[in-house]
Short mmCIF file of C-alpha atoms in Angstrom, two decimals:
data_model
loop_
_atom_site.label_atom_id
_atom_site.label_comp_id
_atom_site.label_asym_id
_atom_site.label_seq_id
_atom_site.Cartn_x
_atom_site.Cartn_y
_atom_site.Cartn_z
CA MET A 1 -5.40 6.17 17.87
CA PRO A 2 -6.98 2.70 17.85
CA GLU A 3 -6.59 0.69 14.65
CA SER A 4 -10.37 0.64 14.18
CA ASP A 5 -10.41 4.46 14.01
CA LEU A 6 -7.59 4.54 11.46
CA PHE A 7 -9.23 2.07 9.08
CA ALA A 8 -12.85 3.14 9.65
CA ARG A 9 -12.51 5.88 7.03
CA GLU A 10 -13.63 5.31 3.45
CA ALA A 11 -10.97 7.66 2.04
CA LEU A 12 -7.32 8.00 3.07
CA VAL A 13 -4.13 9.31 1.50
CA VAL A 14 -0.84 7.41 1.61
CA ALA A 15 2.02 9.70 0.58
CA GLN A 16 5.73 10.27 0.76
CA PRO A 17 6.22 13.24 3.10
CA LYS A 18 7.66 16.39 1.56
CA ARG A 19 11.32 16.97 2.27
CA SER A 20 14.12 19.41 1.57
CA ARG A 21 16.08 18.96 -1.64
CA TRP A 22 19.24 20.04 0.12
CA ARG A 23 19.25 18.02 3.34
CA ARG A 24 19.34 14.32 4.09
CA TYR A 25 15.81 13.14 4.93
CA THR A 26 15.46 11.04 8.10
CA GLY A 27 11.69 10.99 8.62
CA PRO A 28 9.11 8.29 7.87
CA ALA A 29 9.02 6.70 4.42
CA LEU A 30 5.25 7.20 4.05
CA ALA A 31 2.51 9.06 5.87
CA VAL A 32 -1.14 8.00 6.11
CA SER A 33 -3.52 10.93 6.47
CA THR A 34 -7.10 12.02 5.95
CA VAL A 35 -8.07 13.62 2.65
CA GLU A 36 -8.00 16.96 4.50
CA GLY A 37 -4.37 16.37 5.49
CA THR A 38 -4.59 15.28 9.15
CA LEU A 39 -1.74 12.86 9.83
CA LEU A 40 -2.97 9.50 11.21
CA ALA A 41 -0.06 7.06 10.86
CA GLN A 42 3.47 6.65 9.51
CA VAL A 43 5.45 3.93 7.76
CA THR A 44 9.12 3.30 8.46
CA HIS A 45 11.35 0.70 6.80
CA THR A 46 13.42 -1.36 9.22
CA ASP A 47 15.25 -3.02 6.29
CA ASP A 48 14.52 -4.18 2.73
CA THR A 49 12.15 -6.91 3.95
CA ARG A 50 10.29 -5.25 6.85
CA SER A 51 8.24 -2.10 7.25
CA LEU A 52 6.27 -0.87 10.24
CA LEU A 53 3.00 1.07 10.26
CA THR A 54 2.54 3.02 13.50
CA SER A 55 0.00 5.57 14.64
CA VAL A 56 1.10 9.17 15.14
CA SER A 57 1.39 8.47 18.87
CA GLY A 58 3.88 5.68 18.08
CA GLU A 59 1.46 2.80 18.70
CA TYR A 60 2.26 -0.30 16.61
CA VAL A 61 -0.48 -1.04 14.04
CA VAL A 62 0.85 -3.45 11.38
CA ARG A 63 4.21 -4.99 10.48
CA ILE A 64 4.76 -5.72 6.78
CA GLU A 65 7.08 -8.60 5.93
CA LYS A 66 8.27 -9.03 2.34
CA SER A 67 9.57 -12.31 0.91
CA SER A 68 10.63 -13.42 -2.56
CA ARG A 69 12.03 -16.79 -3.58
CA PHE A 70 13.94 -15.59 -6.63
CA GLY A 71 14.87 -12.00 -5.77
CA GLN A 72 13.45 -9.22 -7.89
CA PHE A 73 12.59 -11.58 -10.77
CA GLY A 74 10.27 -13.97 -8.92
CA PRO A 75 6.88 -13.53 -7.28
CA VAL A 76 6.77 -11.35 -4.18
CA ARG A 77 4.63 -11.96 -1.09
CA PHE A 78 3.86 -9.49 1.67
CA ARG A 79 2.46 -10.65 5.03
CA PHE A 80 0.77 -8.28 7.47
CA ILE A 81 1.19 -8.96 11.19
CA ASP A 82 -1.06 -7.05 13.58
CA ALA A 83 -0.33 -5.83 17.13
CA THR A 84 -1.46 -9.19 18.59
CA ASP A 85 1.16 -10.98 16.44
CA HIS A 86 -1.47 -12.61 14.18
CA GLU A 87 -1.48 -12.58 10.39
CA ALA A 88 -3.78 -9.75 9.28
CA GLY A 89 -3.64 -10.35 5.53
CA THR A 90 -1.37 -10.98 2.56
CA VAL A 91 -0.54 -9.50 -0.82
CA ASP A 92 0.94 -11.46 -3.72
CA ALA A 93 2.55 -9.83 -6.77
CA ARG A 94 3.45 -11.91 -9.82
CA GLY A 95 4.46 -11.47 -13.42
CA PRO A 96 7.00 -9.34 -15.24
CA VAL A 97 5.19 -6.13 -14.20
CA LYS A 98 4.42 -6.81 -10.55
CA THR A 99 2.45 -3.59 -10.17
CA GLY A 100 -0.09 -4.64 -12.81
CA GLN A 101 -2.17 -6.66 -10.36
CA LEU A 102 -1.92 -7.47 -6.66
CA SER A 103 -3.80 -10.40 -5.10
CA LEU A 104 -5.03 -9.50 -1.61
CA ARG A 105 -6.28 -11.82 1.12
CA THR A 106 -7.86 -10.28 4.21
CA ALA A 107 -7.59 -11.58 7.78
CA HIS A 108 -10.98 -13.29 7.29
CA GLY A 109 -9.91 -14.95 4.02
CA ARG A 110 -11.69 -12.67 1.55
CA ALA A 111 -9.85 -12.55 -1.78
CA LEU A 112 -9.58 -9.17 -3.52
CA LEU A 113 -7.64 -7.88 -6.53
CA LEU A 114 -6.02 -4.49 -6.93
CA THR A 115 -5.61 -4.10 -10.69
CA ARG A 116 -4.12 -1.30 -12.76
CA ARG A 117 -6.50 -0.27 -15.54
CA GLY A 118 -3.74 -0.13 -18.16
CA LEU A 119 0.03 -0.22 -18.38
CA LEU A 120 0.34 3.58 -18.23
CA SER A 121 -2.69 4.17 -16.02
CA THR A 122 -2.37 5.91 -12.67
CA GLU A 123 -5.53 4.28 -11.30
CA TRP A 124 -5.94 0.84 -9.73
CA GLN A 125 -9.37 -0.73 -9.12
CA LEU A 126 -10.26 -2.96 -6.17
CA THR A 127 -12.49 -5.89 -7.22
CA GLU A 128 -13.27 -9.47 -6.24
CA SER A 129 -12.75 -10.84 -9.75
CA ASP A 130 -10.25 -10.04 -12.47
CA PRO A 131 -11.47 -7.02 -14.48
CA HIS A 132 -9.40 -8.17 -17.48
CA ARG A 133 -11.30 -11.50 -17.62
CA SER A 134 -14.76 -10.70 -16.25
CA PRO A 135 -17.15 -8.48 -18.17
CA ALA A 136 -17.70 -5.84 -15.48
CA PRO A 137 -16.81 -6.73 -11.89
CA GLU A 138 -18.12 -4.59 -9.07
CA VAL A 139 -15.57 -1.94 -8.11
CA LEU A 140 -15.05 -1.92 -4.32
CA GLY A 141 -12.46 0.84 -4.30
CA ARG A 142 -9.95 2.88 -6.25
CA VAL A 143 -6.36 3.90 -5.74
CA THR A 144 -5.11 6.88 -7.72
CA VAL A 145 -1.43 7.80 -7.76
CA SER A 146 -0.06 11.27 -8.37
CA THR A 147 3.28 13.00 -8.02
CA VAL A 148 3.45 15.60 -5.25
CA ASP A 149 6.99 16.75 -6.04
CA GLY A 150 8.23 16.39 -9.61
CA TRP A 151 11.83 17.28 -8.71
CA LEU A 152 12.17 14.51 -6.11
CA GLY A 153 9.50 12.24 -7.61
CA LEU A 154 7.48 11.98 -4.38
CA GLN A 155 4.33 9.89 -4.78
CA GLN A 156 0.85 10.16 -3.28
CA TYR A 157 -1.86 7.48 -3.34
CA ALA A 158 -5.50 8.47 -2.84
CA VAL A 159 -7.39 5.42 -1.50
CA VAL A 160 -11.19 5.38 -1.72
CA THR A 161 -13.07 2.26 -0.57
CA ASP A 162 -16.68 1.13 -0.68
CA PRO A 163 -18.66 1.76 2.54
CA ARG A 164 -19.49 -1.99 2.68
CA LEU A 165 -15.88 -2.96 3.40
CA ASP A 166 -15.21 -3.61 7.08
CA THR A 167 -12.27 -2.35 9.14
CA SER A 168 -10.10 -5.44 8.59
CA GLU A 169 -10.72 -5.31 4.82
CA ARG A 170 -9.79 -1.62 4.73
CA ARG A 171 -6.65 -2.41 6.73
CA THR A 172 -5.67 -4.92 4.02
CA VAL A 173 -6.39 -2.43 1.24
CA VAL A 174 -4.42 0.44 2.83
CA THR A 175 -1.53 -1.87 3.69
CA SER A 176 -1.55 -3.23 0.12
CA VAL A 177 -1.11 0.36 -1.12
CA ILE A 178 2.02 0.56 1.04
CA CYS A 179 3.16 -2.69 -0.65
CA LEU A 180 2.35 -1.21 -4.06
CA HIS A 181 4.62 1.72 -3.23
CA LEU A 182 7.36 -0.67 -2.08
CA LEU A 183 7.12 -2.51 -5.41
CA ARG A 184 7.21 0.72 -7.40
CA ARG A 185 9.94 2.41 -5.33
CA PRO A 186 11.92 0.02 -3.12
CA PRO A 187 13.65 1.48 -0.04
CA ASP A 188 16.95 3.25 -0.90
CA SER A 189 16.31 2.86 -4.62
CA SER A 190 16.78 5.57 -7.18
CA SER A 191 14.93 3.59 -9.85
CA THR A 192 12.02 5.12 -11.70
CA PRO A 193 8.48 4.00 -10.75
CA ALA A 194 6.95 0.99 -12.47
#
């Protein structure tokens, strides 16, 4: 599936695939699918600093590279590298609660913010200005998290974007949701979500 088809949709679901409680899981870390459940792409972690988004057919879509100057206590930056080996966007997370707000930059330089509505909220809003400082910024999308398996704590993120966003902007938004999951539940971590 071409990248343009994957990110042309206004609504996608990024979720941890269901797995057996009794067997070691060896599948992808995350699955990207339509709202109806059709699998479109998968995310695998190559190590703690790199993840790979591939289509169902195995075609490389985006590589996510994570860097942090001061380990888990300092700011974290994610870079997205597309199939042509060009930077396709970035995400920056700062502050003591790094999942409170993510600063996104698309391949074309557009700055966006993915901001949690409150400390205990399960919804993030996509805007161009800070909703905590501006009176009422225009909402360009929403990300809602839910738990699909309470026993294992598997997470699902429903991503809905404004029809005015282009394919490269949607790519940045969907990839930032993968980064959000990595911040909340790092690979091979048994820690509770932030």
